PDB file of C-alpha atoms in Angstrom:
ATOM      1  CA  UNK Y   1       0.000   0.000   0.000  1.00  0.00           C
ATOM      2  CA  UNK Y   2       1.422   3.356  -1.046  1.00  0.00           C
ATOM      3  CA  UNK Y   3       1.747   5.875   1.761  1.00  0.00           C
ATOM      4  CA  UNK Y   4       3.485   9.189   2.199  1.00  0.00           C
ATOM      5  CA  UNK Y   5       3.748  11.018   5.487  1.00  0.00           C
ATOM      6  CA  UNK Y   6       5.167  14.453   6.100  1.00  0.00           C
ATOM      7  CA  UNK Y   7       6.759  15.471   9.365  1.00  0.00           C
ATOM      8  CA  UNK Y   8       8.199  18.755  10.469  1.00  0.00           C
ATOM      9  CA  UNK Y   9       7.731  21.816  12.640  1.00  0.00           C
ATOM     10  CA  UNK Y  10       4.330  23.471  12.807  1.00  0.00           C
ATOM     11  CA  UNK Y  11       5.781  26.883  13.636  1.00  0.00           C
ATOM     12  CA  UNK Y  12       8.789  28.567  12.082  1.00  0.00           C
ATOM     13  CA  UNK Y  13      10.056  32.050  12.774  1.00  0.00           C
ATOM     14  CA  UNK Y  14      10.461  34.540   9.911  1.00  0.00           C
ATOM     15  CA  UNK Y  15      13.856  34.386   8.201  1.00  0.00           C
ATOM     16  CA  UNK Y  16      14.441  30.880   9.558  1.00  0.00           C
ATOM     17  CA  UNK Y  17      14.705  27.590   7.637  1.00  0.00           C
ATOM     18  CA  UNK Y  18      11.916  25.083   7.176  1.00  0.00           C
ATOM     19  CA  UNK Y  19      12.825  21.405   7.138  1.00  0.00           C
ATOM     20  CA  UNK Y  20      10.177  18.832   6.275  1.00  0.00           C
ATOM     21  CA  UNK Y  21      10.616  15.094   5.859  1.00  0.00           C
ATOM     22  CA  UNK Y  22       8.479  12.859   3.671  1.00  0.00           C
ATOM     23  CA  UNK Y  23       8.622   9.194   4.654  1.00  0.00           C
ATOM     24  CA  UNK Y  24       7.219   6.887   2.020  1.00  0.00           C
ATOM     25  CA  UNK Y  25       6.192   3.253   2.026  1.00  0.00           C
ATOM     26  CA  UNK Y  26       4.828   0.933  -0.603  1.00  0.00           C
ATOM     27  CA  UNK Y  27       7.237   2.176  -3.245  1.00  0.00           C
ATOM     28  CA  UNK Y  28      10.868   3.180  -3.586  1.00  0.00           C
ATOM     29  CA  UNK Y  29      11.990   6.757  -4.144  1.00  0.00           C
ATOM     30  CA  UNK Y  30      14.502   5.312  -6.595  1.00  0.00           C
ATOM     31  CA  UNK Y  31      11.647   3.997  -8.724  1.00  0.00           C
ATOM     32  CA  UNK Y  32       9.261   6.971  -8.716  1.00  0.00           C
ATOM     33  CA  UNK Y  33       9.613  10.736  -8.726  1.00  0.00           C
ATOM     34  CA  UNK Y  34       8.415  12.651  -5.662  1.00  0.00           C
ATOM     35  CA  UNK Y  35       7.274  16.261  -5.612  1.00  0.00           C
ATOM     36  CA  UNK Y  36       6.489  18.834  -2.975  1.00  0.00           C
ATOM     37  CA  UNK Y  37       3.304  20.884  -3.355  1.00  0.00           C
ATOM     38  CA  UNK Y  38       2.162  23.586  -0.970  1.00  0.00           C
ATOM     39  CA  UNK Y  39      -1.168  25.257  -0.281  1.00  0.00           C
ATOM     40  CA  UNK Y  40      -1.655  28.539   1.597  1.00  0.00           C
ATOM     41  CA  UNK Y  41      -4.687  28.535   3.897  1.00  0.00           C
ATOM     42  CA  UNK Y  42      -7.877  28.722   1.860  1.00  0.00           C
ATOM     43  CA  UNK Y  43      -6.000  28.966  -1.425  1.00  0.00           C
ATOM     44  CA  UNK Y  44      -4.885  26.794  -4.319  1.00  0.00           C
ATOM     45  CA  UNK Y  45      -1.993  24.449  -4.996  1.00  0.00           C
ATOM     46  CA  UNK Y  46       1.554  25.459  -5.862  1.00  0.00           C
ATOM     47  CA  UNK Y  47       4.208  23.053  -7.090  1.00  0.00           C
ATOM     48  CA  UNK Y  48       7.390  23.602  -5.100  1.00  0.00           C
ATOM     49  CA  UNK Y  49       9.800  21.157  -6.698  1.00  0.00           C
ATOM     50  CA  UNK Y  50      10.632  17.536  -7.382  1.00  0.00           C
ATOM     51  CA  UNK Y  51      13.311  14.949  -6.911  1.00  0.00           C
ATOM     52  CA  UNK Y  52      13.412  12.542  -9.808  1.00  0.00           C
ATOM     53  CA  UNK Y  53      13.917   8.839  -9.351  1.00  0.00           C
ATOM     54  CA  UNK Y  54      17.479   9.183 -10.600  1.00  0.00           C
ATOM     55  CA  UNK Y  55      18.232  11.726  -7.880  1.00  0.00           C
ATOM     56  CA  UNK Y  56      18.278  14.968  -9.842  1.00  0.00           C
ATOM     57  CA  UNK Y  57      15.993  17.827  -8.864  1.00  0.00           C
ATOM     58  CA  UNK Y  58      13.876  20.579 -10.361  1.00  0.00           C
ATOM     59  CA  UNK Y  59      12.524  23.557  -8.525  1.00  0.00           C
ATOM     60  CA  UNK Y  60       9.851  26.157  -9.061  1.00  0.00           C
ATOM     61  CA  UNK Y  61      11.833  29.092 -10.385  1.00  0.00           C
ATOM     62  CA  UNK Y  62       9.930  31.436  -8.074  1.00  0.00           C
ATOM     63  CA  UNK Y  63      11.348  29.584  -5.063  1.00  0.00           C
ATOM     64  CA  UNK Y  64      14.549  28.116  -6.443  1.00  0.00           C
ATOM     65  CA  UNK Y  65      16.996  30.376  -4.637  1.00  0.00           C
ATOM     66  CA  UNK Y  66      15.596  29.287  -1.263  1.00  0.00           C
ATOM     67  CA  UNK Y  67      15.002  25.598  -1.909  1.00  0.00           C
ATOM     68  CA  UNK Y  68      16.743  22.303  -1.511  1.00  0.00           C
ATOM     69  CA  UNK Y  69      15.208  18.876  -2.067  1.00  0.00           C
ATOM     70  CA  UNK Y  70      17.188  15.756  -1.247  1.00  0.00           C
ATOM     71  CA  UNK Y  71      16.620  12.156  -0.239  1.00  0.00           C
ATOM     72  CA  UNK Y  72      17.894   9.227   1.779  1.00  0.00           C
ATOM     73  CA  UNK Y  73      17.311   6.137  -0.311  1.00  0.00           C
ATOM     74  CA  UNK Y  74      18.202   3.782   2.554  1.00  0.00           C
ATOM     75  CA  UNK Y  75      15.329   5.204   4.598  1.00  0.00           C
ATOM     76  CA  UNK Y  76      13.013   5.904   1.662  1.00  0.00           C
ATOM     77  CA  UNK Y  77      12.735   9.527   2.704  1.00  0.00           C
ATOM     78  CA  UNK Y  78      12.615  12.805   0.815  1.00  0.00           C
ATOM     79  CA  UNK Y  79      13.550  16.109   2.402  1.00  0.00           C
ATOM     80  CA  UNK Y  80      12.465  19.677   1.747  1.00  0.00           C
ATOM     81  CA  UNK Y  81      14.475  22.615   2.998  1.00  0.00           C
ATOM     82  CA  UNK Y  82      13.409  26.187   2.409  1.00  0.00           C
ATOM     83  CA  UNK Y  83      15.308  29.090   3.876  1.00  0.00           C
ATOM     84  CA  UNK Y  84      14.526  32.749   4.532  1.00  0.00           C
ATOM     85  CA  UNK Y  85      10.925  31.979   5.334  1.00  0.00           C
ATOM     86  CA  UNK Y  86       8.364  34.765   5.250  1.00  0.00           C
ATOM     87  CA  UNK Y  87       4.747  34.917   6.381  1.00  0.00           C
ATOM     88  CA  UNK Y  88       3.480  34.141   2.887  1.00  0.00           C
ATOM     89  CA  UNK Y  89       5.235  30.772   3.084  1.00  0.00           C
ATOM     90  CA  UNK Y  90       2.582  29.768   5.623  1.00  0.00           C
ATOM     91  CA  UNK Y  91       0.544  26.829   4.415  1.00  0.00           C
ATOM     92  CA  UNK Y  92       0.233  23.082   4.160  1.00  0.00           C
ATOM     93  CA  UNK Y  93       3.178  21.305   2.594  1.00  0.00           C
ATOM     94  CA  UNK Y  94       2.421  18.029   0.823  1.00  0.00           C
ATOM     95  CA  UNK Y  95       4.700  15.442  -0.669  1.00  0.00           C
ATOM     96  CA  UNK Y  96       3.236  13.553  -3.594  1.00  0.00           C
ATOM     97  CA  UNK Y  97       4.277  10.554  -5.640  1.00  0.00           C
ATOM     98  CA  UNK Y  98       4.313  10.929  -9.390  1.00  0.00           C
ATOM     99  CA  UNK Y  99       2.325   8.518 -11.490  1.00  0.00           C
ATOM    100  CA  UNK Y 100       3.817   5.967 -13.834  1.00  0.00           C
ATOM    101  CA  UNK Y 101       3.850   8.426 -16.708  1.00  0.00           C
ATOM    102  CA  UNK Y 102       5.384  11.309 -14.789  1.00  0.00           C
ATOM    103  CA  UNK Y 103       3.513  14.571 -15.026  1.00  0.00           C
ATOM    104  CA  UNK Y 104       0.818  14.034 -12.413  1.00  0.00           C
ATOM    105  CA  UNK Y 105       0.515  12.973  -8.768  1.00  0.00           C
ATOM    106  CA  UNK Y 106      -1.247   9.747  -7.899  1.00  0.00           C
ATOM    107  CA  UNK Y 107      -0.670   9.603  -4.149  1.00  0.00           C
ATOM    108  CA  UNK Y 108      -0.403  12.448  -1.672  1.00  0.00           C
ATOM    109  CA  UNK Y 109       0.629  12.656   1.937  1.00  0.00           C
ATOM    110  CA  UNK Y 110      -1.652  14.103   4.590  1.00  0.00           C
ATOM    111  CA  UNK Y 111       0.361  17.302   4.594  1.00  0.00           C
ATOM    112  CA  UNK Y 112       1.984  19.326   7.354  1.00  0.00           C
ATOM    113  CA  UNK Y 113       0.590  22.751   8.214  1.00  0.00           C
ATOM    114  CA  UNK Y 114       3.431  25.213   8.713  1.00  0.00           C
ATOM    115  CA  UNK Y 115       2.888  28.664  10.190  1.00  0.00           C
ATOM    116  CA  UNK Y 116       5.562  31.307   9.750  1.00  0.00           C
ATOM    117  CA  UNK Y 117       5.240  33.696  12.646  1.00  0.00           C
ATOM    118  CA  UNK Y 118       7.272  35.276  15.386  1.00  0.00           C
TER     119      UNK Y 118
ATOM    120  CA  UNK Z   1       4.724  29.641 -16.588  1.00  0.00           C
ATOM    121  CA  UNK Z   2       1.617  27.914 -17.966  1.00  0.00           C
ATOM    122  CA  UNK Z   3      -1.471  29.571 -16.551  1.00  0.00           C
ATOM    123  CA  UNK Z   4      -4.404  27.246 -15.896  1.00  0.00           C
ATOM    124  CA  UNK Z   5      -7.796  28.949 -15.917  1.00  0.00           C
ATOM    125  CA  UNK Z   6     -10.696  27.043 -14.410  1.00  0.00           C
ATOM    126  CA  UNK Z   7     -14.338  27.939 -14.777  1.00  0.00           C
ATOM    127  CA  UNK Z   8     -16.639  28.303 -13.017  1.00  0.00           C
ATOM    128  CA  UNK Z   9     -15.231  29.240  -9.627  1.00  0.00           C
ATOM    129  CA  UNK Z  10     -18.136  27.488  -7.947  1.00  0.00           C
ATOM    130  CA  UNK Z  11     -20.993  25.200  -8.904  1.00  0.00           C
ATOM    131  CA  UNK Z  12     -24.217  24.275  -7.179  1.00  0.00           C
ATOM    132  CA  UNK Z  13     -25.668  20.930  -8.084  1.00  0.00           C
ATOM    133  CA  UNK Z  14     -28.518  18.713  -6.991  1.00  0.00           C
ATOM    134  CA  UNK Z  15     -27.758  15.154  -5.997  1.00  0.00           C
ATOM    135  CA  UNK Z  16     -28.030  12.982  -9.072  1.00  0.00           C
ATOM    136  CA  UNK Z  17     -27.324  15.880 -11.387  1.00  0.00           C
ATOM    137  CA  UNK Z  18     -24.514  16.410 -13.881  1.00  0.00           C
ATOM    138  CA  UNK Z  19     -21.861  19.128 -13.977  1.00  0.00           C
ATOM    139  CA  UNK Z  20     -18.966  20.175 -16.181  1.00  0.00           C
ATOM    140  CA  UNK Z  21     -15.826  22.031 -15.189  1.00  0.00           C
ATOM    141  CA  UNK Z  22     -13.664  23.740 -17.765  1.00  0.00           C
ATOM    142  CA  UNK Z  23      -9.900  24.137 -17.654  1.00  0.00           C
ATOM    143  CA  UNK Z  24      -7.979  26.185 -20.183  1.00  0.00           C
ATOM    144  CA  UNK Z  25      -4.200  26.445 -20.404  1.00  0.00           C
ATOM    145  CA  UNK Z  26      -2.235  29.424 -21.685  1.00  0.00           C
ATOM    146  CA  UNK Z  27      -0.090  27.125 -23.824  1.00  0.00           C
ATOM    147  CA  UNK Z  28      -0.574  23.757 -25.457  1.00  0.00           C
ATOM    148  CA  UNK Z  29      -0.136  20.889 -23.030  1.00  0.00           C
ATOM    149  CA  UNK Z  30       1.087  18.463 -25.666  1.00  0.00           C
ATOM    150  CA  UNK Z  31       4.519  17.292 -24.541  1.00  0.00           C
ATOM    151  CA  UNK Z  32       7.379  16.624 -26.926  1.00  0.00           C
ATOM    152  CA  UNK Z  33       6.808  12.927 -26.277  1.00  0.00           C
ATOM    153  CA  UNK Z  34       3.248  13.221 -27.603  1.00  0.00           C
ATOM    154  CA  UNK Z  35       1.542  12.869 -24.217  1.00  0.00           C
ATOM    155  CA  UNK Z  36      -0.730  15.529 -22.749  1.00  0.00           C
ATOM    156  CA  UNK Z  37      -0.191  15.819 -19.007  1.00  0.00           C
ATOM    157  CA  UNK Z  38      -3.490  17.282 -17.879  1.00  0.00           C
ATOM    158  CA  UNK Z  39      -4.866  15.868 -14.661  1.00  0.00           C
ATOM    159  CA  UNK Z  40      -7.826  16.475 -12.354  1.00  0.00           C
ATOM    160  CA  UNK Z  41      -7.861  16.326  -8.561  1.00  0.00           C
ATOM    161  CA  UNK Z  42     -10.547  16.538  -5.912  1.00  0.00           C
ATOM    162  CA  UNK Z  43      -9.806  17.998  -2.529  1.00  0.00           C
ATOM    163  CA  UNK Z  44     -12.506  17.170  -0.013  1.00  0.00           C
ATOM    164  CA  UNK Z  45     -12.793  19.391   3.067  1.00  0.00           C
ATOM    165  CA  UNK Z  46      -9.882  18.857   5.427  1.00  0.00           C
ATOM    166  CA  UNK Z  47      -8.213  16.304   3.158  1.00  0.00           C
ATOM    167  CA  UNK Z  48      -5.318  16.091   0.735  1.00  0.00           C
ATOM    168  CA  UNK Z  49      -6.003  16.299  -2.986  1.00  0.00           C
ATOM    169  CA  UNK Z  50      -6.779  12.978  -4.643  1.00  0.00           C
ATOM    170  CA  UNK Z  51      -6.153  12.084  -8.255  1.00  0.00           C
ATOM    171  CA  UNK Z  52      -9.231  11.517 -10.388  1.00  0.00           C
ATOM    172  CA  UNK Z  53      -8.049  11.739 -13.999  1.00  0.00           C
ATOM    173  CA  UNK Z  54      -4.592  11.722 -15.581  1.00  0.00           C
ATOM    174  CA  UNK Z  55      -3.411  12.369 -19.127  1.00  0.00           C
ATOM    175  CA  UNK Z  56      -6.704  14.089 -20.017  1.00  0.00           C
ATOM    176  CA  UNK Z  57      -9.072  11.125 -19.913  1.00  0.00           C
ATOM    177  CA  UNK Z  58      -7.631   8.223 -17.911  1.00  0.00           C
ATOM    178  CA  UNK Z  59      -9.441   7.452 -14.682  1.00  0.00           C
ATOM    179  CA  UNK Z  60      -7.175   6.624 -11.773  1.00  0.00           C
ATOM    180  CA  UNK Z  61      -7.548   3.313  -9.989  1.00  0.00           C
ATOM    181  CA  UNK Z  62     -10.806   3.085  -8.077  1.00  0.00           C
ATOM    182  CA  UNK Z  63     -12.342   6.216  -9.567  1.00  0.00           C
ATOM    183  CA  UNK Z  64     -15.973   5.867 -10.602  1.00  0.00           C
ATOM    184  CA  UNK Z  65     -16.922   6.005 -14.266  1.00  0.00           C
ATOM    185  CA  UNK Z  66     -19.200   8.886 -13.306  1.00  0.00           C
ATOM    186  CA  UNK Z  67     -16.060  10.992 -13.728  1.00  0.00           C
ATOM    187  CA  UNK Z  68     -14.860  11.599 -17.267  1.00  0.00           C
ATOM    188  CA  UNK Z  69     -12.211  13.852 -18.748  1.00  0.00           C
ATOM    189  CA  UNK Z  70     -11.878  15.143 -22.263  1.00  0.00           C
ATOM    190  CA  UNK Z  71     -10.158  17.788 -24.340  1.00  0.00           C
ATOM    191  CA  UNK Z  72      -6.955  18.485 -26.183  1.00  0.00           C
ATOM    192  CA  UNK Z  73      -4.335  21.151 -26.698  1.00  0.00           C
ATOM    193  CA  UNK Z  74      -5.423  23.963 -24.412  1.00  0.00           C
ATOM    194  CA  UNK Z  75      -9.070  23.191 -23.613  1.00  0.00           C
ATOM    195  CA  UNK Z  76     -10.161  20.474 -21.226  1.00  0.00           C
ATOM    196  CA  UNK Z  77     -13.323  19.426 -19.423  1.00  0.00           C
ATOM    197  CA  UNK Z  78     -14.189  17.301 -16.419  1.00  0.00           C
ATOM    198  CA  UNK Z  79     -17.719  15.924 -16.328  1.00  0.00           C
ATOM    199  CA  UNK Z  80     -19.345  14.436 -13.269  1.00  0.00           C
ATOM    200  CA  UNK Z  81     -22.596  12.572 -13.719  1.00  0.00           C
ATOM    201  CA  UNK Z  82     -25.087  11.386 -11.098  1.00  0.00           C
ATOM    202  CA  UNK Z  83     -23.464  13.584  -8.452  1.00  0.00           C
ATOM    203  CA  UNK Z  84     -23.223  11.994  -5.007  1.00  0.00           C
ATOM    204  CA  UNK Z  85     -22.590  13.629  -1.610  1.00  0.00           C
ATOM    205  CA  UNK Z  86     -19.027  12.292  -1.572  1.00  0.00           C
ATOM    206  CA  UNK Z  87     -18.235  14.277  -4.739  1.00  0.00           C
ATOM    207  CA  UNK Z  88     -18.422  17.616  -2.969  1.00  0.00           C
ATOM    208  CA  UNK Z  89     -15.255  19.635  -2.527  1.00  0.00           C
ATOM    209  CA  UNK Z  90     -12.815  21.633  -4.647  1.00  0.00           C
ATOM    210  CA  UNK Z  91     -11.713  20.364  -8.043  1.00  0.00           C
ATOM    211  CA  UNK Z  92      -8.346  21.335  -9.480  1.00  0.00           C
ATOM    212  CA  UNK Z  93      -6.898  20.803 -12.908  1.00  0.00           C
ATOM    213  CA  UNK Z  94      -3.138  20.537 -13.156  1.00  0.00           C
ATOM    214  CA  UNK Z  95      -0.549  20.427 -15.919  1.00  0.00           C
ATOM    215  CA  UNK Z  96       2.666  18.428 -15.845  1.00  0.00           C
ATOM    216  CA  UNK Z  97       3.879  19.153 -19.348  1.00  0.00           C
ATOM    217  CA  UNK Z  98       6.043  22.176 -18.636  1.00  0.00           C
ATOM    218  CA  UNK Z  99       8.018  23.293 -15.586  1.00  0.00           C
ATOM    219  CA  UNK Z 100       6.946  24.584 -13.236  1.00  0.00           C
ATOM    220  CA  UNK Z 101       3.932  22.308 -12.930  1.00  0.00           C
ATOM    221  CA  UNK Z 102       0.899  24.490 -12.354  1.00  0.00           C
ATOM    222  CA  UNK Z 103      -2.677  24.142 -11.175  1.00  0.00           C
ATOM    223  CA  UNK Z 104      -5.935  25.910 -11.766  1.00  0.00           C
ATOM    224  CA  UNK Z 105      -7.395  28.006  -8.949  1.00  0.00           C
ATOM    225  CA  UNK Z 106     -10.071  25.425  -8.253  1.00  0.00           C
ATOM    226  CA  UNK Z 107     -13.809  24.935  -8.674  1.00  0.00           C
ATOM    227  CA  UNK Z 108     -15.904  24.429  -5.577  1.00  0.00           C
ATOM    228  CA  UNK Z 109     -18.743  21.956  -5.992  1.00  0.00           C
ATOM    229  CA  UNK Z 110     -21.583  22.480  -3.549  1.00  0.00           C
ATOM    230  CA  UNK Z 111     -25.050  21.112  -3.040  1.00  0.00           C
ATOM    231  CA  UNK Z 112     -27.956  23.153  -4.293  1.00  0.00           C
TER     232      UNK Z 112
END
């Protein structure tokens, strides 16, 4: 059974770094791409970036300078790091598995709600 | 970036009724490999998005045939027939043809 679960801090201070972990089961991160998608409260979805099954990454150009996505294949985990957080980074951060044909997301984690506030 | 425009913003429907949601992209979603990466998601209240349709018209595993997707190029439609209570929520279209992947702003389906 495919599962993804995000874990990380619920509260981050402005200008600090957000670190979120996505722990997956039911598939290997070396066999499927994994993306991060975020959603501000009451708003729509924004693709943050992806780590491809081969280990390379792509980031949303609007966030690229602040982003890092990596993985630990031995633990089947994917990591999101975003620095210089501001209040408009507040929202739910989801990790999502890509489907067999790439450009869509067939399984999503429950998400972690992150509030950026002092 | 590819802009995804969804209409309408909200829909009211009676149980058992039929609705259509439109999604238009600012650029063609036909990939160099010939595939069109247009997908539809439903986000029920308090839940994560769930995949309904991928590559324009393919229903994801376990998705009812009451959901159907169609379209090509830049114009796409999701149809829901015989609406049930569990269908209520916000529907998003998304494109995975060009980076960055982008989503429509959503269409909220409510009961009339």
